[in-house]
PDB file of N, CA, C and O and ligand atoms in Angstrom:
ATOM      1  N   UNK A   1      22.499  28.658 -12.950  1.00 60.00           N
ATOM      2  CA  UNK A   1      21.959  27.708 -11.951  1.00 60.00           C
ATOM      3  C   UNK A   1      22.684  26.371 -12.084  1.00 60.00           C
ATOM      4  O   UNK A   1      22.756  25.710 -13.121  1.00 60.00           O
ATOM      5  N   UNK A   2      23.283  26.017 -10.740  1.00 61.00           N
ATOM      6  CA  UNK A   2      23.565  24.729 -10.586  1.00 61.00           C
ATOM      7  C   UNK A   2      22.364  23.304 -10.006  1.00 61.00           C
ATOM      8  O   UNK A   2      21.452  23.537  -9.212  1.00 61.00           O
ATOM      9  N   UNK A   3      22.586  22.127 -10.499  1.00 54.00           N
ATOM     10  CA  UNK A   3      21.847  21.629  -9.642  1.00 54.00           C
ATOM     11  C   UNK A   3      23.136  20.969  -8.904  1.00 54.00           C
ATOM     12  O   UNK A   3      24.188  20.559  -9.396  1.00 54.00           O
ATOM     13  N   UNK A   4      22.673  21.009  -7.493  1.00 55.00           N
ATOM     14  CA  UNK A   4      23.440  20.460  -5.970  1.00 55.00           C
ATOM     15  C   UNK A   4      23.162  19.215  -6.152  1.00 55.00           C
ATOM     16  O   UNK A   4      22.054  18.680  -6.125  1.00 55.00           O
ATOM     17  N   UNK A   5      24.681  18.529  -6.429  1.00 51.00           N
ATOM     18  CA  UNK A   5      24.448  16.612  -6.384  1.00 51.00           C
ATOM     19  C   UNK A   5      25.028  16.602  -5.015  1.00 51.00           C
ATOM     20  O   UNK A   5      24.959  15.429  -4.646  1.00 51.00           O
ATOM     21  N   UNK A   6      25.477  17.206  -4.233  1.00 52.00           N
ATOM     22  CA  UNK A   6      26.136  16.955  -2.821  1.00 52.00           C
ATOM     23  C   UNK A   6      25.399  16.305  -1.708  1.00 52.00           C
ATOM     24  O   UNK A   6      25.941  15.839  -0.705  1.00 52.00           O
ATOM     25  N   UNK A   7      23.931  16.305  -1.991  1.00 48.00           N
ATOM     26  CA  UNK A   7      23.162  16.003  -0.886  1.00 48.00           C
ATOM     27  C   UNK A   7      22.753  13.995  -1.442  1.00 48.00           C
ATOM     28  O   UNK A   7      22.576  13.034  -0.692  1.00 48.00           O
ATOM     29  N   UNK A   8      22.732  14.043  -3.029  1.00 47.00           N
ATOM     30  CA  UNK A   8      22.836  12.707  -3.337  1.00 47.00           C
ATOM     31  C   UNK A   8      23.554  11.739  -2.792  1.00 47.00           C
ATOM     32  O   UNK A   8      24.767  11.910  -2.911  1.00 47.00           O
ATOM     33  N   UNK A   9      23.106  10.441  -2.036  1.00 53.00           N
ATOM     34  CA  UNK A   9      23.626   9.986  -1.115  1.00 53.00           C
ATOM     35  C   UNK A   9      24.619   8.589  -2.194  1.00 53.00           C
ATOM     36  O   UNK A   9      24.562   8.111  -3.327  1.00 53.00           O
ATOM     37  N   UNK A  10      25.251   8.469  -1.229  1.00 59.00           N
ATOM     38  CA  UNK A  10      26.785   7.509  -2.267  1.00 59.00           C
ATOM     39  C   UNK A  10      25.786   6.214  -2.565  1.00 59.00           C
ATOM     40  O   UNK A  10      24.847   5.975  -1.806  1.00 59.00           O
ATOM     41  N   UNK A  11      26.009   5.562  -3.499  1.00 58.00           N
ATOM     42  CA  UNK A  11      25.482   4.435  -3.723  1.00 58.00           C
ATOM     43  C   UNK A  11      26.491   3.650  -3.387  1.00 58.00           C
ATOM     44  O   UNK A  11      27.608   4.165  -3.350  1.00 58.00           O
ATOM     45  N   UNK A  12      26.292   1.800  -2.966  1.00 62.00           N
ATOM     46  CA  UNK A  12      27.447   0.911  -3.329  1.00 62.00           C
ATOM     47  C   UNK A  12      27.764   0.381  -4.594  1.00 62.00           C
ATOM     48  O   UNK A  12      28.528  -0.559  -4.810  1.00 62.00           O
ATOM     49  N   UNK A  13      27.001   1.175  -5.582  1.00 66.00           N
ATOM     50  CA  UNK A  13      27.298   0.213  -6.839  1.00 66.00           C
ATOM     51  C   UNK A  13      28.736   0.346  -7.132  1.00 66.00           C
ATOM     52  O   UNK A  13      29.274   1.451  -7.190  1.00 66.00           O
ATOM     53  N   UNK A  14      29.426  -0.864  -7.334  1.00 71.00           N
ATOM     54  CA  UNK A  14      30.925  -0.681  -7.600  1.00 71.00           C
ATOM     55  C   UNK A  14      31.222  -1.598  -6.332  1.00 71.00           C
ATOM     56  O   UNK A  14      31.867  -2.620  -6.571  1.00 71.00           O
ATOM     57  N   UNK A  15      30.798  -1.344  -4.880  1.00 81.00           N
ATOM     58  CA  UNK A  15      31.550  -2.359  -3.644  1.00 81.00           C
ATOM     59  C   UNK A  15      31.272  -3.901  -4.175  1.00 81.00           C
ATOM     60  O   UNK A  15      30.270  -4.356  -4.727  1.00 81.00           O
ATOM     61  N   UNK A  16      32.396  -4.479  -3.848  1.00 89.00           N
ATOM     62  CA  UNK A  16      32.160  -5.847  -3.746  1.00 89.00           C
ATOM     63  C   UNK A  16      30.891  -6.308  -3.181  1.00 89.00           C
ATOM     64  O   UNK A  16      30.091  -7.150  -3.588  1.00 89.00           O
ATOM     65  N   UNK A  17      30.897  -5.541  -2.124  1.00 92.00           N
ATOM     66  CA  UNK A  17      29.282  -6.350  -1.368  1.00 92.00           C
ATOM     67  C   UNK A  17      28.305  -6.272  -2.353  1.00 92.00           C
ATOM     68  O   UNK A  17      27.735  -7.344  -2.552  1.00 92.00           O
ATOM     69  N   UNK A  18      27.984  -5.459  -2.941  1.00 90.00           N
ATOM     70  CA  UNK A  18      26.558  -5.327  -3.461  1.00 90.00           C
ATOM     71  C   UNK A  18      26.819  -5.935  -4.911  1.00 90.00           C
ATOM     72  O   UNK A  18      25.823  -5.939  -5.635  1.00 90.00           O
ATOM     73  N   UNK A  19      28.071  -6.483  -5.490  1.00 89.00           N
ATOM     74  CA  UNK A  19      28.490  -7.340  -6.766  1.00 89.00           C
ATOM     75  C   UNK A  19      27.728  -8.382  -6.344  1.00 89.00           C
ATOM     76  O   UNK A  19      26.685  -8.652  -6.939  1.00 89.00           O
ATOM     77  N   UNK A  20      28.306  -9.370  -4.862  1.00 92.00           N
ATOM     78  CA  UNK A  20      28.101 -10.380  -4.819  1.00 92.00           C
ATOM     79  C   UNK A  20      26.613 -10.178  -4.680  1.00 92.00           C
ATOM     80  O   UNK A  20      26.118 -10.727  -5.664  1.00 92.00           O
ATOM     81  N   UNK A  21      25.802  -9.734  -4.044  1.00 93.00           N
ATOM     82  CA  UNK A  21      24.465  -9.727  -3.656  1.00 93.00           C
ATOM     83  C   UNK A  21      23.602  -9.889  -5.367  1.00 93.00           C
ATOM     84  O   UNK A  21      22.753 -10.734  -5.649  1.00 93.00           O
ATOM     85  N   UNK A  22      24.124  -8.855  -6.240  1.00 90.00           N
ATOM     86  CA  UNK A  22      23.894  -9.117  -7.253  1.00 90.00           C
ATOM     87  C   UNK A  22      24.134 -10.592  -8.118  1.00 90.00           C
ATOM     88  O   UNK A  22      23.244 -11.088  -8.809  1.00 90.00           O
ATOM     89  N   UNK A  23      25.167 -11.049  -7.990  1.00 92.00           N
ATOM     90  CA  UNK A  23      25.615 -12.369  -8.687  1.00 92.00           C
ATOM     91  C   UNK A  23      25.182 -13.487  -7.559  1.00 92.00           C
ATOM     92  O   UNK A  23      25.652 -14.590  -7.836  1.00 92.00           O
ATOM     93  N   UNK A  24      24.501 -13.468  -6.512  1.00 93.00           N
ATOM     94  CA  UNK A  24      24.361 -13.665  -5.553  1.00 93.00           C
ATOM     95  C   UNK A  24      25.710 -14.878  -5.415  1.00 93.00           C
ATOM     96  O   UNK A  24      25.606 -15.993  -5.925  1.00 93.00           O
ATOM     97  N   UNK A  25      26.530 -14.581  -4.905  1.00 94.00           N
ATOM     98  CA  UNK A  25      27.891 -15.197  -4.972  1.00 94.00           C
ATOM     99  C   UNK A  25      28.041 -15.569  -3.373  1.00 94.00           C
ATOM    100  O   UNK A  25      27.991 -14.794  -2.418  1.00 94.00           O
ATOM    101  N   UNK A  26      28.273 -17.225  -3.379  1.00 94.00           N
ATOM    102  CA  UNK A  26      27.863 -17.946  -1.850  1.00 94.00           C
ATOM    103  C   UNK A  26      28.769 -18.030  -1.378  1.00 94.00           C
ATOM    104  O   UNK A  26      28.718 -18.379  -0.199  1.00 94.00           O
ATOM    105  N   UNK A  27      30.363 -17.724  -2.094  1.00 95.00           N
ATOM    106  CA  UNK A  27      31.280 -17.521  -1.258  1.00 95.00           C
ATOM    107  C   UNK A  27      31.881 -15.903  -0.480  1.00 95.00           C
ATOM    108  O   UNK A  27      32.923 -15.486   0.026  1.00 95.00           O
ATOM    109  N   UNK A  28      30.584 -15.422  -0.754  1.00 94.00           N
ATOM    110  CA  UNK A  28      30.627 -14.632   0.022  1.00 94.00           C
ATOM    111  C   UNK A  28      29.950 -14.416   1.309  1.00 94.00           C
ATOM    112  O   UNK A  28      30.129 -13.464   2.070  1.00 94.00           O
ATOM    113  N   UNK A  29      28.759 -15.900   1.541  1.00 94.00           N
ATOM    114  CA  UNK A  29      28.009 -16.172   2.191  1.00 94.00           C
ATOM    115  C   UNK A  29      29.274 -16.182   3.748  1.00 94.00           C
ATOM    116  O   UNK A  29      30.335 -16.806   3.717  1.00 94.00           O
ATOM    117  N   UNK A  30      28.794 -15.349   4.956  1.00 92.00           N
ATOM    118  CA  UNK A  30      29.473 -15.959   6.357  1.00 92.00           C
ATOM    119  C   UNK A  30      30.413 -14.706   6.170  1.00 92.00           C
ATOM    120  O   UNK A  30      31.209 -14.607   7.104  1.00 92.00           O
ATOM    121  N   UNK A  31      30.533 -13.703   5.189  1.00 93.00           N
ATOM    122  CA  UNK A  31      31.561 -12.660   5.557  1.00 93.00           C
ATOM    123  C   UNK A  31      30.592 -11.349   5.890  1.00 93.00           C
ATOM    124  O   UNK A  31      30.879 -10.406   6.627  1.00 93.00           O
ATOM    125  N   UNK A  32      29.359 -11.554   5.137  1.00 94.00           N
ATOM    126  CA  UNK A  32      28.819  -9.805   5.582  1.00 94.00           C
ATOM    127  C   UNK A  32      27.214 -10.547   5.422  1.00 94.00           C
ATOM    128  O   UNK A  32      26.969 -11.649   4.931  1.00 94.00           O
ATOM    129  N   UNK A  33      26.271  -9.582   5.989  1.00 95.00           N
ATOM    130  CA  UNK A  33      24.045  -9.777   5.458  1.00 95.00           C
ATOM    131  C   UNK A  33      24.472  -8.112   5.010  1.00 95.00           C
ATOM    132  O   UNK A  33      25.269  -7.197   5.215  1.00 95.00           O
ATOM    133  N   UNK A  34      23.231  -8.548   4.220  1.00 95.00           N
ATOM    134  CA  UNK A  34      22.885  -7.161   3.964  1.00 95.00           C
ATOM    135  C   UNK A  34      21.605  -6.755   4.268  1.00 95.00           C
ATOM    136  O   UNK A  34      20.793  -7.188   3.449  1.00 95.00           O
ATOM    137  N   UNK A  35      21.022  -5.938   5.332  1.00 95.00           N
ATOM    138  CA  UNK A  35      19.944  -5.325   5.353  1.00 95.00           C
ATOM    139  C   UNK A  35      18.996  -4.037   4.245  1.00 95.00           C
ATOM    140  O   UNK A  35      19.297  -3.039   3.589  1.00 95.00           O
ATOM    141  N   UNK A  36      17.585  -4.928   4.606  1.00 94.00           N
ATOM    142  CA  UNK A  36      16.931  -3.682   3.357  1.00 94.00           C
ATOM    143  C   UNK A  36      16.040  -2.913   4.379  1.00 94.00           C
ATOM    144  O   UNK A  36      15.402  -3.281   5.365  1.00 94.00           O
ATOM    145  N   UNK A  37      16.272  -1.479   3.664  1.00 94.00           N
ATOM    146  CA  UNK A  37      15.964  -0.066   5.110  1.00 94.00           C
ATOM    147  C   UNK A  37      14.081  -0.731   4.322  1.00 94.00           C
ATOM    148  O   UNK A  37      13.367  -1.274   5.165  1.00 94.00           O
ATOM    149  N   UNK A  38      13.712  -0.668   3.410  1.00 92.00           N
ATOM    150  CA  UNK A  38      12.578  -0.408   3.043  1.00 92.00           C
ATOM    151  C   UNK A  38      11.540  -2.013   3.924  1.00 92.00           C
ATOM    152  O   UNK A  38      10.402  -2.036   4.393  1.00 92.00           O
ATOM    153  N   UNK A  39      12.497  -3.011   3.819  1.00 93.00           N
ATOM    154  CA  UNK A  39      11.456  -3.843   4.646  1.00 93.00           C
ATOM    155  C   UNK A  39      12.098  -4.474   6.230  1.00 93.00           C
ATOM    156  O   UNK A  39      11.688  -5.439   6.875  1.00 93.00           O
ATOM    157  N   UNK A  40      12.926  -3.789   6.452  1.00 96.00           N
ATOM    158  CA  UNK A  40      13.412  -3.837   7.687  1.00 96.00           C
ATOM    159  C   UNK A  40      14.157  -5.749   7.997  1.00 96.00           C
ATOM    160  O   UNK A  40      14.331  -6.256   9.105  1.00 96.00           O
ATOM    161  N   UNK A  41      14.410  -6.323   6.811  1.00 96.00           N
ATOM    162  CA  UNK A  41      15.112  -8.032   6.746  1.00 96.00           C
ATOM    163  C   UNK A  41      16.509  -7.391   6.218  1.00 96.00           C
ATOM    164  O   UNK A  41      16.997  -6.504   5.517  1.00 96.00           O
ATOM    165  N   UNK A  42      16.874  -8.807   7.312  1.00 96.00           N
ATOM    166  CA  UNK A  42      18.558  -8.941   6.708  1.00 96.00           C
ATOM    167  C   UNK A  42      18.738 -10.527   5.620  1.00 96.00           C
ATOM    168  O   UNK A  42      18.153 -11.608   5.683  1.00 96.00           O
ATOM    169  N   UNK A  43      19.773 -10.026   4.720  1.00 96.00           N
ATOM    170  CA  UNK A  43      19.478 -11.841   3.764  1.00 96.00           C
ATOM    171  C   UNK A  43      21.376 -11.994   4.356  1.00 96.00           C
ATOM    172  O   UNK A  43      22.146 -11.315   5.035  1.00 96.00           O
ATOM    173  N   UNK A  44      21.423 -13.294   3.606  1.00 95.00           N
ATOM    174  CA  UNK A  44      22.550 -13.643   2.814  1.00 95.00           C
ATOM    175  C   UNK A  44      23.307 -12.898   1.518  1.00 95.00           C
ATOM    176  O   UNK A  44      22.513 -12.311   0.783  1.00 95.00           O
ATOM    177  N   UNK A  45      24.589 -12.833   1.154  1.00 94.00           N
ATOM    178  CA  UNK A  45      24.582 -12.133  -0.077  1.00 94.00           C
ATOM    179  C   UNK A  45      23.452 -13.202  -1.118  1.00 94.00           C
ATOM    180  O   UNK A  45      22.594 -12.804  -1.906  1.00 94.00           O
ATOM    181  N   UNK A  46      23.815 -14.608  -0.785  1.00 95.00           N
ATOM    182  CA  UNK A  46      23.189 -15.628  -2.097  1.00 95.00           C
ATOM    183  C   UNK A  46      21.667 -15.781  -1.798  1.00 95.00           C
ATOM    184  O   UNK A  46      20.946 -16.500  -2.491  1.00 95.00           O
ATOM    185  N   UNK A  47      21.128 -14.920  -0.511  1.00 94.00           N
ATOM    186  CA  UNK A  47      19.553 -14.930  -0.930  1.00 94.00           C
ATOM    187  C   UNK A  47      19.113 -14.846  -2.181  1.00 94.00           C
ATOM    188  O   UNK A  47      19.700 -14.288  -3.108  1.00 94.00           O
ATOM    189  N   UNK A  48      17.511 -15.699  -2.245  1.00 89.00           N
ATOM    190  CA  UNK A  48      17.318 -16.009  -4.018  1.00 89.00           C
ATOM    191  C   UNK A  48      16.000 -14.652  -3.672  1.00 89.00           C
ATOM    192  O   UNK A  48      15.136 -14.718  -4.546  1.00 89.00           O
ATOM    193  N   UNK A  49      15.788 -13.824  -2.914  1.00 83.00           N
ATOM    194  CA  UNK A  49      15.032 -12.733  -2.826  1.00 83.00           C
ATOM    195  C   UNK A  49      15.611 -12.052  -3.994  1.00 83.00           C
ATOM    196  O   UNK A  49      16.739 -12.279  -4.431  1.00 83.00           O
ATOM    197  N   UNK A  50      14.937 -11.371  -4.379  1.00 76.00           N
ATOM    198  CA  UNK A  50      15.347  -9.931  -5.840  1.00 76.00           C
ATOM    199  C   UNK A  50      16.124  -9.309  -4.966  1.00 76.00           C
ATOM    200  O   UNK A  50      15.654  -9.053  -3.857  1.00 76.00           O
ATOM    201  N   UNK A  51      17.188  -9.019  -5.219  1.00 72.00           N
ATOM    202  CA  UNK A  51      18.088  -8.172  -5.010  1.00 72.00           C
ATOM    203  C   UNK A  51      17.779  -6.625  -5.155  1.00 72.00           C
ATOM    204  O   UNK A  51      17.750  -6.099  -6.268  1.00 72.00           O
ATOM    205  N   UNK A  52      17.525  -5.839  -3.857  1.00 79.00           N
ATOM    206  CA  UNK A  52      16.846  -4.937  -3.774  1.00 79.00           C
ATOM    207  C   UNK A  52      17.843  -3.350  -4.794  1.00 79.00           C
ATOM    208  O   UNK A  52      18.458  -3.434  -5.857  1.00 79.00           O
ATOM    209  N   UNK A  53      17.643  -2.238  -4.006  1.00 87.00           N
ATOM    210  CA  UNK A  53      18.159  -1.140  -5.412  1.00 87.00           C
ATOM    211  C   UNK A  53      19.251  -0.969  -3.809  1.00 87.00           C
ATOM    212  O   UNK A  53      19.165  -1.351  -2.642  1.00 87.00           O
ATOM    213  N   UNK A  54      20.204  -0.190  -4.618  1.00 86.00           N
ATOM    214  CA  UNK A  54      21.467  -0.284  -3.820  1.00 86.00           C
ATOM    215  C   UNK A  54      21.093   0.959  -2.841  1.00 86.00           C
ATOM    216  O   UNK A  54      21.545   0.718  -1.721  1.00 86.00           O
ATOM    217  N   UNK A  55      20.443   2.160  -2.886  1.00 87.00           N
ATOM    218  CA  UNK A  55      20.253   3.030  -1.676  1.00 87.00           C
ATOM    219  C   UNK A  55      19.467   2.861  -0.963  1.00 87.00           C
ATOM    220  O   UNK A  55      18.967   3.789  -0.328  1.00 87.00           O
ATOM    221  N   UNK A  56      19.103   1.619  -0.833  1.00 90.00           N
ATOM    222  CA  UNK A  56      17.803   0.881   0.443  1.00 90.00           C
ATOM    223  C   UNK A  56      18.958  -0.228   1.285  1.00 90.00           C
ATOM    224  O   UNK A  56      18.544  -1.016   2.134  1.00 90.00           O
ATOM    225  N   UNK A  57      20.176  -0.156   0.967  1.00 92.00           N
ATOM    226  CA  UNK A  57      21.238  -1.566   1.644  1.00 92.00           C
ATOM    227  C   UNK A  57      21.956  -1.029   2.245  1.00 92.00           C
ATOM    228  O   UNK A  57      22.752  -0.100   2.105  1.00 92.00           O
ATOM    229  N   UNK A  58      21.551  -1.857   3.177  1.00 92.00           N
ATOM    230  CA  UNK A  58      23.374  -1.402   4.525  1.00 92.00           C
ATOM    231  C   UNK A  58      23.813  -2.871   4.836  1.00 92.00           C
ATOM    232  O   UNK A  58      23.184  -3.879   4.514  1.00 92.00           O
ATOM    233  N   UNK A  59      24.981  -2.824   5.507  1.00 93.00           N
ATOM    234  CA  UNK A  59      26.184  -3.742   4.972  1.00 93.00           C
ATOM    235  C   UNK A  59      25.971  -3.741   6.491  1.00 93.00           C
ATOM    236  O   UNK A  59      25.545  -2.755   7.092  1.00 93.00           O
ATOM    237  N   UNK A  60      26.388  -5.259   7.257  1.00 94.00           N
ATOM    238  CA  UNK A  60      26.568  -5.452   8.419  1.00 94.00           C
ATOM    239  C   UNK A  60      27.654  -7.135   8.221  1.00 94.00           C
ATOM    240  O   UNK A  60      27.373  -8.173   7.623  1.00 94.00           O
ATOM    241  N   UNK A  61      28.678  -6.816   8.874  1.00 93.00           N
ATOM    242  CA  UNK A  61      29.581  -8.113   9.165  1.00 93.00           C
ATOM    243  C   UNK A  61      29.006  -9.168   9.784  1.00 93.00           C
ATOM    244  O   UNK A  61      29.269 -10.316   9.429  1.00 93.00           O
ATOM    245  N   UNK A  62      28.281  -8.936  10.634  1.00 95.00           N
ATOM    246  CA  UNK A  62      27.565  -9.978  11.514  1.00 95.00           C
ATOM    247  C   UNK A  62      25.884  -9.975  11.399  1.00 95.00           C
ATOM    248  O   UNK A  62      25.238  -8.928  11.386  1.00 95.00           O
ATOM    249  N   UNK A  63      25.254 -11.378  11.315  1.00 95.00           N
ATOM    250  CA  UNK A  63      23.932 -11.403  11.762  1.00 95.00           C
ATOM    251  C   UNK A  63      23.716 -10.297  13.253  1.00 95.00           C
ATOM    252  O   UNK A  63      22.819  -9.456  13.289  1.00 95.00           O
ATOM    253  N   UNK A  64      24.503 -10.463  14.159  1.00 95.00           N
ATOM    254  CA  UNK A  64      24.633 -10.215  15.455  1.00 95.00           C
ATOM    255  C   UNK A  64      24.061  -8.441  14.968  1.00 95.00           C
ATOM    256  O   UNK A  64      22.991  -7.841  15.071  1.00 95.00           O
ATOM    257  N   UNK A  65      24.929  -8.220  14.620  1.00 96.00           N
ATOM    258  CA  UNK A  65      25.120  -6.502  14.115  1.00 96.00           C
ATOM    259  C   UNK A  65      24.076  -6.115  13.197  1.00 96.00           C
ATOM    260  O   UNK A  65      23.839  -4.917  13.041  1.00 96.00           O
ATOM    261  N   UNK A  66      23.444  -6.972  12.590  1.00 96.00           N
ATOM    262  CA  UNK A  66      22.113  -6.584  11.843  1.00 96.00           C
ATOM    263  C   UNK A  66      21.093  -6.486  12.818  1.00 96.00           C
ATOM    264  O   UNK A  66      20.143  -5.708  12.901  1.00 96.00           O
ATOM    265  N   UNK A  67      21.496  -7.499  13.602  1.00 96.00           N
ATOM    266  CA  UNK A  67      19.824  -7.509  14.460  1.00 96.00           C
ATOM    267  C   UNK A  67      19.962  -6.474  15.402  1.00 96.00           C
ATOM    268  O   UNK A  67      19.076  -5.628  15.523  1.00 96.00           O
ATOM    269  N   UNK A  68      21.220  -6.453  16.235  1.00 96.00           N
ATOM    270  CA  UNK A  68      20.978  -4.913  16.554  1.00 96.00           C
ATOM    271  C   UNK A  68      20.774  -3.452  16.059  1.00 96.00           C
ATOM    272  O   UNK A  68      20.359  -2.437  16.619  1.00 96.00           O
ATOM    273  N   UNK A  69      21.220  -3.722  14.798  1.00 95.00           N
ATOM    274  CA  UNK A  69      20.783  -2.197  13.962  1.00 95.00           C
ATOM    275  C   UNK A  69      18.962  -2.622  13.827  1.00 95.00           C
ATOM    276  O   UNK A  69      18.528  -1.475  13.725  1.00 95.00           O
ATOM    277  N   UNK A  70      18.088  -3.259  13.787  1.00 97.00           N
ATOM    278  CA  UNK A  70      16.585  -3.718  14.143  1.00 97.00           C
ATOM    279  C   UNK A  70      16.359  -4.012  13.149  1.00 97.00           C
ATOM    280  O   UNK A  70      15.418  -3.538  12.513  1.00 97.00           O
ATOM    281  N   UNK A  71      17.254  -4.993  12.659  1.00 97.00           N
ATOM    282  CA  UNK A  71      16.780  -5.836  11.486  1.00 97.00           C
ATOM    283  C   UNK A  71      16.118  -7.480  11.586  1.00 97.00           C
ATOM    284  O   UNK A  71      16.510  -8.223  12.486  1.00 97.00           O
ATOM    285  N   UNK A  72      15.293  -7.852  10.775  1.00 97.00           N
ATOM    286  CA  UNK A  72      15.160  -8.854  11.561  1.00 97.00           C
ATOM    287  C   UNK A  72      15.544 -10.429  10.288  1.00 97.00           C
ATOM    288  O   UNK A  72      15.289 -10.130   9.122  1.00 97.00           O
ATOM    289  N   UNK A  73      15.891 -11.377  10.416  1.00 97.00           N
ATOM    290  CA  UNK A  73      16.360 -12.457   9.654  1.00 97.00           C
ATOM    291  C   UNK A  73      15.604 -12.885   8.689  1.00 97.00           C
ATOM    292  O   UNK A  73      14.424 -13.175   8.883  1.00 97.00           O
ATOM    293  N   UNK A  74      16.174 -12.977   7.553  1.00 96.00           N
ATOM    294  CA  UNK A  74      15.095 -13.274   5.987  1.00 96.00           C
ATOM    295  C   UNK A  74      14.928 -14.737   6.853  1.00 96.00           C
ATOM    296  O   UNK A  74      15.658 -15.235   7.710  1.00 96.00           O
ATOM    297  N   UNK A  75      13.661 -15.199   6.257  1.00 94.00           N
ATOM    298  CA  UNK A  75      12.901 -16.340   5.970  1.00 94.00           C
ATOM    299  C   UNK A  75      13.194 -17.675   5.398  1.00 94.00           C
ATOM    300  O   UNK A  75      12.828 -18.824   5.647  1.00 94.00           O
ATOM    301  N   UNK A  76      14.185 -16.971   4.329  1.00 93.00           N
ATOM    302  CA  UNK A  76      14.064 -17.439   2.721  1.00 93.00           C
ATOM    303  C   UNK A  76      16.032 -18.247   2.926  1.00 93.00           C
ATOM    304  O   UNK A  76      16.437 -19.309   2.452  1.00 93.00           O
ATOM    305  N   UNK A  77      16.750 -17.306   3.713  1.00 94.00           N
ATOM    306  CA  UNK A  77      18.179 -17.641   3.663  1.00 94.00           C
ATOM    307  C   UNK A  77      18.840 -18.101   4.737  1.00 94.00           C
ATOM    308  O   UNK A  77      19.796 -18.865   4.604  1.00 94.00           O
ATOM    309  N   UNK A  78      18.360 -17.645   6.045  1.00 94.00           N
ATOM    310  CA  UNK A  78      18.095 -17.728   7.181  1.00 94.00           C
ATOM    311  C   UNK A  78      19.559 -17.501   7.689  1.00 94.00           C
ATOM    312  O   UNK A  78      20.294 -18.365   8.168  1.00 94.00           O
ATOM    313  N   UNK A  79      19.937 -15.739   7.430  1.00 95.00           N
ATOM    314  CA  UNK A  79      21.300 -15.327   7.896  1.00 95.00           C
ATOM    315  C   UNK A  79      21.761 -15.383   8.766  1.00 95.00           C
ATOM    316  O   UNK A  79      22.986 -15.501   8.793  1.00 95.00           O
ATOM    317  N   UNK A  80      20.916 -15.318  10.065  1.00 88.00           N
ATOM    318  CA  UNK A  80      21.811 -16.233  11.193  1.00 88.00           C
ATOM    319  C   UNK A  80      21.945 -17.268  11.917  1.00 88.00           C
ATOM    320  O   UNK A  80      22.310 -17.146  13.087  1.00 88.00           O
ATOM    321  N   UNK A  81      21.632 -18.700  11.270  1.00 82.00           N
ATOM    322  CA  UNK A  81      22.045 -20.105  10.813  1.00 82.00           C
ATOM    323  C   UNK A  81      23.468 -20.158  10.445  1.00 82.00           C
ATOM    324  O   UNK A  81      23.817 -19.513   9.456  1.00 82.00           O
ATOM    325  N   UNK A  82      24.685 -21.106  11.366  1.00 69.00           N
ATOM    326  CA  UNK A  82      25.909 -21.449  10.980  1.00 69.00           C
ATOM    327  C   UNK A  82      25.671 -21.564   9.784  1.00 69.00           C
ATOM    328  O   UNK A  82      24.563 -21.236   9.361  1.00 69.00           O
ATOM    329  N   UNK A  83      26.572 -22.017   9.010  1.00 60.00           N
ATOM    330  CA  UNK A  83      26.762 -22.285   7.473  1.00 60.00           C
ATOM    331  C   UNK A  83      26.561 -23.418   7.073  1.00 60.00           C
ATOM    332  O   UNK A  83      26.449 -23.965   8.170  1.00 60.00           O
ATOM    333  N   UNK A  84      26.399 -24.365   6.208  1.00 53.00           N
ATOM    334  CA  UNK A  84      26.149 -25.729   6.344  1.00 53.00           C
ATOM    335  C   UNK A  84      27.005 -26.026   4.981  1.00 53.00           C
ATOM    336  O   UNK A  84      27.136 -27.180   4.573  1.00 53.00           O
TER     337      UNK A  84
HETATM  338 ZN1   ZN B   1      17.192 -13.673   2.456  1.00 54.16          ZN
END
């Protein structure tokens, strides 16, 4: 008997995106949000939210592109606010 890891879905641990989200690193702030599937918000990478587990995150270039995937804007970072 094998157990089937094929259906295990890829994690990002290892992408840059989910480094910075982790280190919450602000110069990465204005290149990508990251949405969480479990509460339906998009942050900043440097949101000071807990940095959620990496198979609940999807990666979107644009605020624009988060909110159409039906995400809606953290509170806390306010990802689609120019940059200041
Ligand atoms: Zn946030």
């Amino acid at each position: 008997m094998q157990i089937d890891r094929t259906t295990t879905p890829e994690l990002p641990v290892g992408d840059a995106r989910w480094n910075a989200i982790l280190t919450r690193d602000r110069s990465m702030d204005g290149r990508f949000v990251y949405g969480t599937l479990s509460t339906g918000i998009f942050c900043r990478p440097s949101c000071s939210s807990r940095p959620t587990r990496p198979e609940s995150v999807v990666f979107h270039e644009t605020a624009e592109a988060a909110r159409e995937g039906g995400f809606r804007a953290c509170l806390r970072c306010y990802p689609d606010q120019p940059e200041t």
